[in-house]
Coordinates of C-alpha atoms in Angstrom, one line a residue:
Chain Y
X10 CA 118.5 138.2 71.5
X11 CA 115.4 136.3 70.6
X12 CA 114.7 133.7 73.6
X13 CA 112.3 131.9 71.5
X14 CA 113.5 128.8 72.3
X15 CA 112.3 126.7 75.3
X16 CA 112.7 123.2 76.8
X17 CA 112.0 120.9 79.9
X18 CA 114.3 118.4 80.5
X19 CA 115.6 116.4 83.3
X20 CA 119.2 116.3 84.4
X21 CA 120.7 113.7 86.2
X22 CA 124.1 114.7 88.2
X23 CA 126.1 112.1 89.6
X24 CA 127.3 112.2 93.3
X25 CA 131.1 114.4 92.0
X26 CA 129.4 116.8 90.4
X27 CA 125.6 117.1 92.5
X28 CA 127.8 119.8 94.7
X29 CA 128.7 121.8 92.3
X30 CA 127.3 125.2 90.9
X31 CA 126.8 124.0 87.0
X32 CA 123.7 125.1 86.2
X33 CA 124.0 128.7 86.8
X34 CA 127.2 128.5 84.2
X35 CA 124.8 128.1 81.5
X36 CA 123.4 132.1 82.4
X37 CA 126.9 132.9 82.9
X38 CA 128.3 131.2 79.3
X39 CA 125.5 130.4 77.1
X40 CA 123.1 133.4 78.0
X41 CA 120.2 130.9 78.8
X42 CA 118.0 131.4 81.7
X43 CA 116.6 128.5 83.5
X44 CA 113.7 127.5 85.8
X45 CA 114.1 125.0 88.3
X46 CA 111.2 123.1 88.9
X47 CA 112.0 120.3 91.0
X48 CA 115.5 119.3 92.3
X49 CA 116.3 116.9 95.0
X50 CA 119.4 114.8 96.0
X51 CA 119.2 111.6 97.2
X52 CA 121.1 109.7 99.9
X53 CA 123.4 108.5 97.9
X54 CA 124.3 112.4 96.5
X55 CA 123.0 111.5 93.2
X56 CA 121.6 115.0 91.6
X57 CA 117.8 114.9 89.7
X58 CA 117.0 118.2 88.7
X59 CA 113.7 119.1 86.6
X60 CA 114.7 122.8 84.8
X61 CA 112.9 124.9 81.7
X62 CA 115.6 126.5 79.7
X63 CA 115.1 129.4 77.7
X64 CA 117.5 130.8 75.2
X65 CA 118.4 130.8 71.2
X66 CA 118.8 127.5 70.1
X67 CA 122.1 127.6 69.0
X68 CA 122.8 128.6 72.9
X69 CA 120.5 125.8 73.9
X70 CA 122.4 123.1 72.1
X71 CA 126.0 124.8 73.6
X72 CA 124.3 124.7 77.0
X73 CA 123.5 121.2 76.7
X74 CA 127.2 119.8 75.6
X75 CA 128.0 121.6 77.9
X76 CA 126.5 119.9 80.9
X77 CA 127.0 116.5 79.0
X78 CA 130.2 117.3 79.1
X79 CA 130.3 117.8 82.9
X80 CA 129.2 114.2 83.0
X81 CA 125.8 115.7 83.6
X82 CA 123.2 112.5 81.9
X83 CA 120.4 115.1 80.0
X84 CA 116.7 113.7 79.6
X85 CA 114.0 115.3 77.9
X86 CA 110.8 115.0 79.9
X87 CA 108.5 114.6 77.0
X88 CA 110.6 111.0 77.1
X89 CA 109.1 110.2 80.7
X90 CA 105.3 110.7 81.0
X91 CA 103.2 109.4 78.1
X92 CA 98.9 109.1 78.1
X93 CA 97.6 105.6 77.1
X94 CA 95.1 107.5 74.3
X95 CA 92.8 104.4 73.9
X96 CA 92.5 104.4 77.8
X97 CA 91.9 108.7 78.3
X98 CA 88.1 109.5 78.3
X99 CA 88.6 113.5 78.2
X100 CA 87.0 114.0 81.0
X101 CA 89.2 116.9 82.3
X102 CA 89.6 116.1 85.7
X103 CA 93.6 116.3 85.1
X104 CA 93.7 119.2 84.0
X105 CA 92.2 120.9 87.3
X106 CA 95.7 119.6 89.0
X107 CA 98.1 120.1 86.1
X108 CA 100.1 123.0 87.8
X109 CA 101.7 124.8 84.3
X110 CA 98.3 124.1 81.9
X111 CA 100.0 121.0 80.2
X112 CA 96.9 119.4 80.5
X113 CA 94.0 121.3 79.3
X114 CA 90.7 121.2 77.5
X115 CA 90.3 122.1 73.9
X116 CA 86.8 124.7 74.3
X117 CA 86.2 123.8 70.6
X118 CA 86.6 119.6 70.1
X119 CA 86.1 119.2 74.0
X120 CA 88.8 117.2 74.2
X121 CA 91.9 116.9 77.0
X122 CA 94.7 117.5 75.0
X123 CA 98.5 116.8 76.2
X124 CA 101.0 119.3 75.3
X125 CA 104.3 117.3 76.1
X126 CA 106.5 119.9 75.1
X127 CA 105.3 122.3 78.4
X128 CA 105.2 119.0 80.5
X129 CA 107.6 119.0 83.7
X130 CA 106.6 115.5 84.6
X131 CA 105.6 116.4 87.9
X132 CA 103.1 113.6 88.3
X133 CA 100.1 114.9 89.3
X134 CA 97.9 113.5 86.7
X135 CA 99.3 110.3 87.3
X136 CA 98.2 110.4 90.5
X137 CA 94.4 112.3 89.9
X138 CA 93.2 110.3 86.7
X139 CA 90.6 108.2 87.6
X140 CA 91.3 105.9 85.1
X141 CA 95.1 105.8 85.3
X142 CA 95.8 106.8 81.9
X143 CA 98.9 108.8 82.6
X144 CA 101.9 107.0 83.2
X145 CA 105.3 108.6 84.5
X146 CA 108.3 106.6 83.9
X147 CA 110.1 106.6 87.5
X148 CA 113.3 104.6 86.7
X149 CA 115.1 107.7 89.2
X150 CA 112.1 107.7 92.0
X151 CA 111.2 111.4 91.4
X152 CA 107.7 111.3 90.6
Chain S
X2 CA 48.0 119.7 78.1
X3 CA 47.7 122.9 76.0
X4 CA 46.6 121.9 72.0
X5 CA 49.3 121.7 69.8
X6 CA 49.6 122.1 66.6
X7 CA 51.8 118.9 65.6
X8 CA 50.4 115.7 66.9
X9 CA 52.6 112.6 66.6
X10 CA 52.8 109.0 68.7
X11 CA 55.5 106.8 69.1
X12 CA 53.6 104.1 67.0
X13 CA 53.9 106.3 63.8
X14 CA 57.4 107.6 64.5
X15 CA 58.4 103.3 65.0
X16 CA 56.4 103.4 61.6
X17 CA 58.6 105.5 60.3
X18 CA 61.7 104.1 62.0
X19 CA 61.1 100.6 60.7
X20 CA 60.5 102.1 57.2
X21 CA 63.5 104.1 57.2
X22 CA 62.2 107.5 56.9
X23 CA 62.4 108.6 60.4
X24 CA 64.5 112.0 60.9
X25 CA 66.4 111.2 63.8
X26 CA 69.1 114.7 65.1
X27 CA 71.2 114.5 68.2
X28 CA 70.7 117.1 70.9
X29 CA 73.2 119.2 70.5
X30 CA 71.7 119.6 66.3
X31 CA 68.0 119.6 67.9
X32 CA 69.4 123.0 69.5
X33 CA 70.3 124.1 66.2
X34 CA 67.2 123.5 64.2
X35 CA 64.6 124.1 67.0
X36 CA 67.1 127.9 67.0
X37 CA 66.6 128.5 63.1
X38 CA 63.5 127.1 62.2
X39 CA 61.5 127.1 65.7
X40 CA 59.5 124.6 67.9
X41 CA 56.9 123.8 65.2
X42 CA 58.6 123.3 62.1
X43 CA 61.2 121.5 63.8
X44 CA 58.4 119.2 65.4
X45 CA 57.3 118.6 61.9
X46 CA 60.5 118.0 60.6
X47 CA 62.4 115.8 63.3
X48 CA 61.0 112.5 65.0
X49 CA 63.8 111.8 67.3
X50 CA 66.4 113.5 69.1
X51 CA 68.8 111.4 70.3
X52 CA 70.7 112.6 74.0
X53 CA 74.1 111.2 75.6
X54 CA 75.8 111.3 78.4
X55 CA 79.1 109.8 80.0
X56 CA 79.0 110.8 84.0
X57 CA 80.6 109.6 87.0
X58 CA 77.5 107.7 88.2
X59 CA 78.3 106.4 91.9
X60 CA 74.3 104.6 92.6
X61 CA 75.6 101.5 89.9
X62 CA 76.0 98.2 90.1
X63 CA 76.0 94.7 89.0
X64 CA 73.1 92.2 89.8
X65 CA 74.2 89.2 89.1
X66 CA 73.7 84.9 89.7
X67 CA 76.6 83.0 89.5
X68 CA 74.9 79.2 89.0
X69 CA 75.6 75.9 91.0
X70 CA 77.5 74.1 88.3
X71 CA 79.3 72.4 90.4
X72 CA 77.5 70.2 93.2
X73 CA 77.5 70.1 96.2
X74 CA 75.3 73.4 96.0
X75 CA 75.8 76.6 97.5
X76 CA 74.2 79.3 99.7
X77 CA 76.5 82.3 99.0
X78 CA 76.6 84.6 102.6
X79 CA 79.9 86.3 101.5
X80 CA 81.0 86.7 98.0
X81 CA 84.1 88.9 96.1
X82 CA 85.1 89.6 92.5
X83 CA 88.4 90.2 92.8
X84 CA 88.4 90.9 96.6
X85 CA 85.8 93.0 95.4
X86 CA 83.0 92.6 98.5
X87 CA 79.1 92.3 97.0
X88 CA 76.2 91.6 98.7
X89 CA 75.2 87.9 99.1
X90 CA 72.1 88.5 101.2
X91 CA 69.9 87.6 98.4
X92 CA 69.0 84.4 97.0
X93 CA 71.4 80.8 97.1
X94 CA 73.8 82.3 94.5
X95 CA 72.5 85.6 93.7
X96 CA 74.6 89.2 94.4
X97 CA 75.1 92.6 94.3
X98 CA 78.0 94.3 93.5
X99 CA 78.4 97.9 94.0
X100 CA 79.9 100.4 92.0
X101 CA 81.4 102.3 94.8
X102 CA 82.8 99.5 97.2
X103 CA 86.6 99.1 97.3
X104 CA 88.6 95.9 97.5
X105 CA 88.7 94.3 100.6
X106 CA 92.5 95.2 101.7
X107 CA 92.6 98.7 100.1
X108 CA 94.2 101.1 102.5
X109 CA 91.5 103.4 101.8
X110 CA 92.3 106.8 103.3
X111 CA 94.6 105.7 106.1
X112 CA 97.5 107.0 103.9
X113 CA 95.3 110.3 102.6
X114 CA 94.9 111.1 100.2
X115 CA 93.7 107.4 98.8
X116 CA 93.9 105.9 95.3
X117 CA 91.6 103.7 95.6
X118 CA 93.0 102.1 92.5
X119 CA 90.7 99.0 92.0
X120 CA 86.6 98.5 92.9
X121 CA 83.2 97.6 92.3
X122 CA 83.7 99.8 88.9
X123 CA 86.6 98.1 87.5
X124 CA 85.1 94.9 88.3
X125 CA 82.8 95.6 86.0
X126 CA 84.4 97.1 83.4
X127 CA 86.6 94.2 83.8
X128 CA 83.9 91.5 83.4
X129 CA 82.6 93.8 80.3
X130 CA 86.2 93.6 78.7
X131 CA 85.8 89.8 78.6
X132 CA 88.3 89.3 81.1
X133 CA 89.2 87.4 84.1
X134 CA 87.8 87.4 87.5
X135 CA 88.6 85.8 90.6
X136 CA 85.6 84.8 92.4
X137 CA 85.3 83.4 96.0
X138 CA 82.2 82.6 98.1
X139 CA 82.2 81.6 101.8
X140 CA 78.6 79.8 102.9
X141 CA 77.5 78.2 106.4
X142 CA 75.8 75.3 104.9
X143 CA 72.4 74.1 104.7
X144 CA 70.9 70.4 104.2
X145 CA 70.0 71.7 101.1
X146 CA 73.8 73.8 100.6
X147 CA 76.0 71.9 101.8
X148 CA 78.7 73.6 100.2
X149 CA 80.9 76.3 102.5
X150 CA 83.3 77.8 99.9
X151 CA 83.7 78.0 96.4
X152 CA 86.6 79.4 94.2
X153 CA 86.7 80.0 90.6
X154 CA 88.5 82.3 87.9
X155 CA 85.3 83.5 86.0
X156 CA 84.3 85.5 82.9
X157 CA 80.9 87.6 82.1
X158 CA 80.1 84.3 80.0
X159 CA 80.4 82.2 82.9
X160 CA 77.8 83.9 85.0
X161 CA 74.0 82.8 83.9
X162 CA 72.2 85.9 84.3
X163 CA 73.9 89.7 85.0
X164 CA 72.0 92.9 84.7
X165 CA 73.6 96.4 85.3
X166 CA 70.9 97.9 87.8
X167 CA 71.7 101.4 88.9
X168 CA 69.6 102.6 91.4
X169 CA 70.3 106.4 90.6
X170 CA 71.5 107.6 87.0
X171 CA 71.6 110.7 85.1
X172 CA 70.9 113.6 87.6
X173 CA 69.1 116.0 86.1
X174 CA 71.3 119.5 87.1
X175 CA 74.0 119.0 89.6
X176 CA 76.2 121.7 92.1
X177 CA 79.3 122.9 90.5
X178 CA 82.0 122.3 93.6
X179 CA 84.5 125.1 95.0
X180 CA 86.5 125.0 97.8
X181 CA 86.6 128.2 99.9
X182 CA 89.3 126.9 102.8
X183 CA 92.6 127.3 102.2
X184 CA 93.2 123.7 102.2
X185 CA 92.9 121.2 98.8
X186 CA 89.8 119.0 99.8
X187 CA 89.4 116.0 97.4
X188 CA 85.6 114.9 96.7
X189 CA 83.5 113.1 94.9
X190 CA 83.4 116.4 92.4
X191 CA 87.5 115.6 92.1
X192 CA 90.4 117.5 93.4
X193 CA 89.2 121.2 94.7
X194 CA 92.0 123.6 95.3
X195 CA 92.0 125.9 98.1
X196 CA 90.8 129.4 97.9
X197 CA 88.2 128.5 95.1
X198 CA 91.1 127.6 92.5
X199 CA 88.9 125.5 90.5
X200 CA 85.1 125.0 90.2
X201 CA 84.3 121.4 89.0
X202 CA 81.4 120.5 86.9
X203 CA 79.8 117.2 85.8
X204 CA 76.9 117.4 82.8
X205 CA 77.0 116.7 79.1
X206 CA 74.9 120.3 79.0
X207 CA 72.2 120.6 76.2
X208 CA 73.5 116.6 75.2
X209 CA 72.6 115.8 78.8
X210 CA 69.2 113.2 79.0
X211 CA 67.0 115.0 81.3
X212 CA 67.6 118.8 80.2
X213 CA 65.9 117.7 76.9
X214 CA 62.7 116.0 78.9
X215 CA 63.0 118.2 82.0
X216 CA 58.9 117.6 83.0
X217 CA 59.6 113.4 81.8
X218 CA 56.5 114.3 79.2
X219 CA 58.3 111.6 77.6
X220 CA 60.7 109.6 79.7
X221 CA 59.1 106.9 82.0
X222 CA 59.4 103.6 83.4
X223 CA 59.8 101.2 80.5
X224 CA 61.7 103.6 77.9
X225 CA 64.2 101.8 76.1
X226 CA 67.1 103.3 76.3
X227 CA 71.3 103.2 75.5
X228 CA 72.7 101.5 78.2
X229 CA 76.6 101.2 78.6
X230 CA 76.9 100.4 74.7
X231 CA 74.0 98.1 75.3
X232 CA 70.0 98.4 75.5
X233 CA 69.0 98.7 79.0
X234 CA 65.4 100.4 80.3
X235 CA 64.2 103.3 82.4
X236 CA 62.7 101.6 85.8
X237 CA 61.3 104.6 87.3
X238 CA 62.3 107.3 89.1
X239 CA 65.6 106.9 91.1
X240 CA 66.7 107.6 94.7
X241 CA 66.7 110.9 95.9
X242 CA 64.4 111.9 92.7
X243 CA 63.0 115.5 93.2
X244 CA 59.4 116.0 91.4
X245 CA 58.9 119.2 92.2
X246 CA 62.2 121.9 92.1
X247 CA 62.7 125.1 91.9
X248 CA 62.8 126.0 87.2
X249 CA 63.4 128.2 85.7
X250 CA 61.1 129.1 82.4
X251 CA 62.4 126.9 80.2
X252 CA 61.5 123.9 83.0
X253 CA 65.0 123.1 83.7
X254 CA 65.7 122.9 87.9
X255 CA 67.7 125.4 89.3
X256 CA 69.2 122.4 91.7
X257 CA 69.6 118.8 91.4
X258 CA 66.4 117.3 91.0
X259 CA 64.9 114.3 88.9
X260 CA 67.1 111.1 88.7
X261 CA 66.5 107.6 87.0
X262 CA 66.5 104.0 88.0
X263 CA 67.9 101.9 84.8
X264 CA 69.0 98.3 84.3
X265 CA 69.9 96.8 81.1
X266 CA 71.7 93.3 80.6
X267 CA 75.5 93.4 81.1
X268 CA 76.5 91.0 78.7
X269 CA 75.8 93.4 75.5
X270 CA 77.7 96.4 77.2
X271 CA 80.8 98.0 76.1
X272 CA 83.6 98.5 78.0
X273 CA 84.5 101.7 76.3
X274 CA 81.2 103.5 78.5
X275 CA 81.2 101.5 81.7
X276 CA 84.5 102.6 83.0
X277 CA 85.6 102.1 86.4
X278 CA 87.1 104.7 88.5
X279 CA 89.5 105.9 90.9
X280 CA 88.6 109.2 92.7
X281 CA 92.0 110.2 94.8
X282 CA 91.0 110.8 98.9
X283 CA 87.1 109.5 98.0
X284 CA 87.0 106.2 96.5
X285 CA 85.5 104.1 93.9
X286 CA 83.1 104.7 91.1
X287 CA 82.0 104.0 87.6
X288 CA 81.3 106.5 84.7
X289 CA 78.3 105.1 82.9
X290 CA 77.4 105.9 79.5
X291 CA 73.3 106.6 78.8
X292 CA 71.7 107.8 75.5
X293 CA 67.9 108.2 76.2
X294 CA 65.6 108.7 72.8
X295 CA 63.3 111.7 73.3
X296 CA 60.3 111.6 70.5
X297 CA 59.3 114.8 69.5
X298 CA 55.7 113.9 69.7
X299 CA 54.6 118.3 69.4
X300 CA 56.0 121.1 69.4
X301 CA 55.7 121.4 73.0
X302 CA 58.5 118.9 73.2
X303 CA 60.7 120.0 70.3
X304 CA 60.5 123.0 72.3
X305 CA 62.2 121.5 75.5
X306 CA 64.9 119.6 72.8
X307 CA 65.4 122.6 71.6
X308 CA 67.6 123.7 75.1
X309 CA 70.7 125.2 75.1
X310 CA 74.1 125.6 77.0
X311 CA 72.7 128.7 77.9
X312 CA 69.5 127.5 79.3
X313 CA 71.2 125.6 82.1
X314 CA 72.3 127.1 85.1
X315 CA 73.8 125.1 87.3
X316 CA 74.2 126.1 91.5
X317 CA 77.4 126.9 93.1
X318 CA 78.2 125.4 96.0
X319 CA 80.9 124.5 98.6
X320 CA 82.9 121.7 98.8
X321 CA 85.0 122.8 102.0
X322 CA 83.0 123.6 104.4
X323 CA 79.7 123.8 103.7
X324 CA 78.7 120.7 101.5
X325 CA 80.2 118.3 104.4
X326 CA 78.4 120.5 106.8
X327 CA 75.6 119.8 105.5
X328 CA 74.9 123.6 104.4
X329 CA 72.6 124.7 102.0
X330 CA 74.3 127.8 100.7
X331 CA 74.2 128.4 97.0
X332 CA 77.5 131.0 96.3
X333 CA 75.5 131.8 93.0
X334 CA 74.6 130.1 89.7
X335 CA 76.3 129.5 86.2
X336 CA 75.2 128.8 82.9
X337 CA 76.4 125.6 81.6
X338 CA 78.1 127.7 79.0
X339 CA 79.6 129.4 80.8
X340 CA 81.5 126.6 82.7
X341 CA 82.6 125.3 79.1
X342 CA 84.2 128.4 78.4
X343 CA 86.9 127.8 80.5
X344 CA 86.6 130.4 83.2
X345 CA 83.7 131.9 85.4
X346 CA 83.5 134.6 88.0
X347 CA 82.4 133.4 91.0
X348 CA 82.3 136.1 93.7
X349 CA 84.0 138.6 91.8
X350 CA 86.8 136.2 91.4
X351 CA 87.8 134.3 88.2
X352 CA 88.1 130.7 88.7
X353 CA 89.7 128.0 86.1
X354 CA 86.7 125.8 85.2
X355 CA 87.0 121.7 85.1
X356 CA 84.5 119.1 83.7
X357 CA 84.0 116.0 85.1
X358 CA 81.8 114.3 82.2
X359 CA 83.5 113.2 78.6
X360 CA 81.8 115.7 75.9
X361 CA 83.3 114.0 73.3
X362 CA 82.1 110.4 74.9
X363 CA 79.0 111.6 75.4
X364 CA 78.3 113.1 72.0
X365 CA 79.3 109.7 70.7
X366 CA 76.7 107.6 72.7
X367 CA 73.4 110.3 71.2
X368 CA 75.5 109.6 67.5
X369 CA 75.6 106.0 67.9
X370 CA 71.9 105.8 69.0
X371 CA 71.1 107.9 66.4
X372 CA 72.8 105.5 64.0
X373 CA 70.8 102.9 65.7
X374 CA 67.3 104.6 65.4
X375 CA 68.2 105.4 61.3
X376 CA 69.0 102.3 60.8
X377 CA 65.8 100.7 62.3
X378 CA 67.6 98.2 65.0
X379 CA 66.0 100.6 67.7
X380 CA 63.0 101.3 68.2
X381 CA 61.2 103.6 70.7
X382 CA 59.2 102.0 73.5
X383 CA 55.6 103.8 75.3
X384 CA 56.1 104.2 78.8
X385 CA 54.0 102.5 81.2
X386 CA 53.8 104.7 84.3
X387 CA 55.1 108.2 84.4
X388 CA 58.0 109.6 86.3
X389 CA 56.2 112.2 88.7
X390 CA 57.6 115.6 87.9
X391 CA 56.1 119.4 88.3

């Protein structure tokens, strides 16, 4: 089987569900693997859960029903960290602290390009560029 | 000064400038053509080369007079732009604002590491952008100011006179920062990871002003120059200036070493290359963009145009421990290309390489002064003293 197929996206679980072993069902079912890069529950046992998943896409799509279907709200990342283009300067500096090379400089145009797709919206470049052209949507707090 | 074989002066390339014949290549193409058909033909050939760069330039700021329109008059001895602090101890209702300083109530480092989200930079680029600023003055009052405060929400068009005057611009060579503790350290070079994760650069390389002029055969006080979008002027050598460094045989230092001292007037800047800036855990600054003209008079100085990435090399130092130690350790040198490519080996170890500068910003300051020089709006000025440098 061809994993050639690869997303970050954020899962939201709500407080029935944040106790419960779901995503290790999509390995077990759907023949995905997964890499959790952040999780945390809050106070208030409300789940957020920042994973890669790897797998066909046919898999990928089951996987996801299947944790919509366990009430499980799915996000893609790409949808919460954007770049204000007219305000970015290319200057780099980002991509020093981008930890999984979303960020990084093109060696021919010398420009900072943005590859949304790798993107695990961890923040960092929110917090480094000096101009504050990155902007992380934090409607959930996990910035 | 050895003979040379080309002779030209400025007065006959602003001849040919005004007439609209003048050849006029940016840096990065002056590398090119002084590379394929050498110093003398290319001295024959080109008039101008045009340089750019778009640094992190800390020694800026804003000289400005803010009027007495409205009597009673005024003897400013505390004034902010935008809670902004400048320096009042000037003249009735003259000030200085610096690049660097923070607002008033930011929490600076006490939660570390600091944004230091607003400052003297963004002030300016602020008043650049046409927008609004808050300012307030607190006086003692004189017989002659009576006044003791005064509040207004300002623009750049309200202020009478303001002149960008940067005490120290475009370093000629600068360290490339590492961090060898095992703990991030965040500078004015940016974040540095621990255990020399990341080596962090600031130049525009063979666009950069002073690598194309490195003995200032041509740069002095009174060159007219591309200030922040604007015309400003070379004032002479700026702080810290180093005449006589350590060069290698193309003249360029092997450490930082000449700087300039440039003021221009603020209200026919840019936004787009005076930005301000946050530096996380150290503070405020401003990127400034500079083009500087370089006429290739001989072939002497088509020569030094001619530099490339290559021809740079650029010391090695650390961030950690050593640089706030006050240290003078040099880990090694790299070429300026070789920091573009991506990844160096710095100790036997290969570190991720970061810039600092905007290529792409800087490349479009030497085009636009180009396109200013072709299209005869700019033309070159004689220096009046010279920059000492051997």
């Amino acid at each position: 089987m061809t994993k050639e197929y690869r997303k970050n996206v954020h899962l939201t679980f709500p407080p029935t569900i944040s106790g419960s072993p779901v995503i290790c069902d999509l390995t077990k079912m759907f023949d995905l693997s997964f890499n959790i890069l952040k999780a945390q529950i809050t106070p208030r046992k409300e789940g957020h859960m920042t994973v890669e998943i790897m797998g066909t896409k046919e898999n990928y799509q089951k996987g996801i029903e299947y944790l919509e279907k366990n009430r499980i709200v799915v996000t893609p990342v790409t949808q919460r960290i954007s770049r204000d283009e007219d305000s970015c300067m290319h200057c780099g500096m980002c991509t020093a602290i981008c930890p999984n090379g979303s960020l990084f400089v093109d060696r021919e145009k010398r420009i900072v390009v943005f590859d949304i797709d790798r993107c695990t919206a961890c923040g960092m470049c929110v917090r480094v560029c000096p101009v504050n052209a990155m902007h992380v949507d934090a409607e959930n707090g996990m910035i | 000064m050895a003979h040379t074989k080309v002779n030209k002066t400025i007065a006959e390339i602003n001849e040919r400038i005004r007439s609209g014949k003048a050849v006029v290549l940016n840096a990065e193409e002056m590398t090119e053509a002084v590379r394929t058909m050498g110093k003398e033909k290319a001295a024959k050939e080109v008039d101008v080369v045009t340089t750019g760069t778009f640094s992190p330039m800390c020694s800026s700021g804003l000289l400005f007079n803010i009027g007495q329109k409205e009597p009673p008059t005024i003897k400013t001895s505390k004034v902010t732009l935008n809670g902004v602090p400048a320096y009042a101890g000037l003249a009735a209702v003259d000030g200085y604002l610096g690049a660097t300083e923070p607002r008033e109530d930011d929490p600076l480092n006490k939660v570390y590491p600091g944004q230091f989200k607003y400052g003297g930079g963004n002030v300016i680029e602020d008043l650049v952008a046409g927008r609004t600023v808050s300012l307030r003055a607190e006086a003692y009052g004189t017989d002659c100011y009576p006044r003791k405060s005064y509040e207004k929400e300002i623009t750049l068009a309200d202020l009478p006179h303001a002149e960008l005057f940067n005490p120290r611009n475009c370093y000629q060579n600068y360290n490339a920062a590492v961090n060898l503790t095992s703990r991030i350290v965040y500078t004015y070079m940016g974040p540095l990871k621990p255990n020399m994760r990341n080596v962090n650069f600031a130049t525009a390389g063979c666009l950069s002003p002073l690598f194309n002029d490195p003995l200032f055969k041509t740069i002095g006080l009174g060159t007219r120059i591309f200030l922040g979008g604007g015309i400003g002027y070379v004032i002479g050598a700026g702080t810290q200036h180093v005449p006589n460094p350590k060069r290698n045989e193309r003249g360029i230092p092997l450490s930082p070493a000449g700087t300039l001292e440039l003021k221009g007037d603020l209200k026919q800047m840019e936004a787009r290359y005076l930005r301000g800036l946050s530096f996380i855990g150290y503070g405020n600054t401003m990127s400034v963009g500079v083009g500087i003209p370089i006429p290739v008079l001989n072939e002497e100085i088509a020569w030094y145009t001619g530099v490339a990435d290559s021809d740079i090399e650029m010391p090695v130092k650390d961030y950690g421990h050593d640089y706030p130690n006050g240290l003078p350790r040099v880990l090694q040198h790299c070429t300026y290309e070789e920091l573009k490519s991506g990844e160096v080996e710095i100790m036997g170890k290969k570190v991720e390489t970061v810039p600092m500068t905007s290529y792409p910003i800087s490349l479009e300051i030497a085009d636009k002064l180009k396109e200013w020089i072709q299209k005869g709006e700019f033309l070159l000025s004689e220096p009046v003293e010279k920059i000492p440098a051997w």
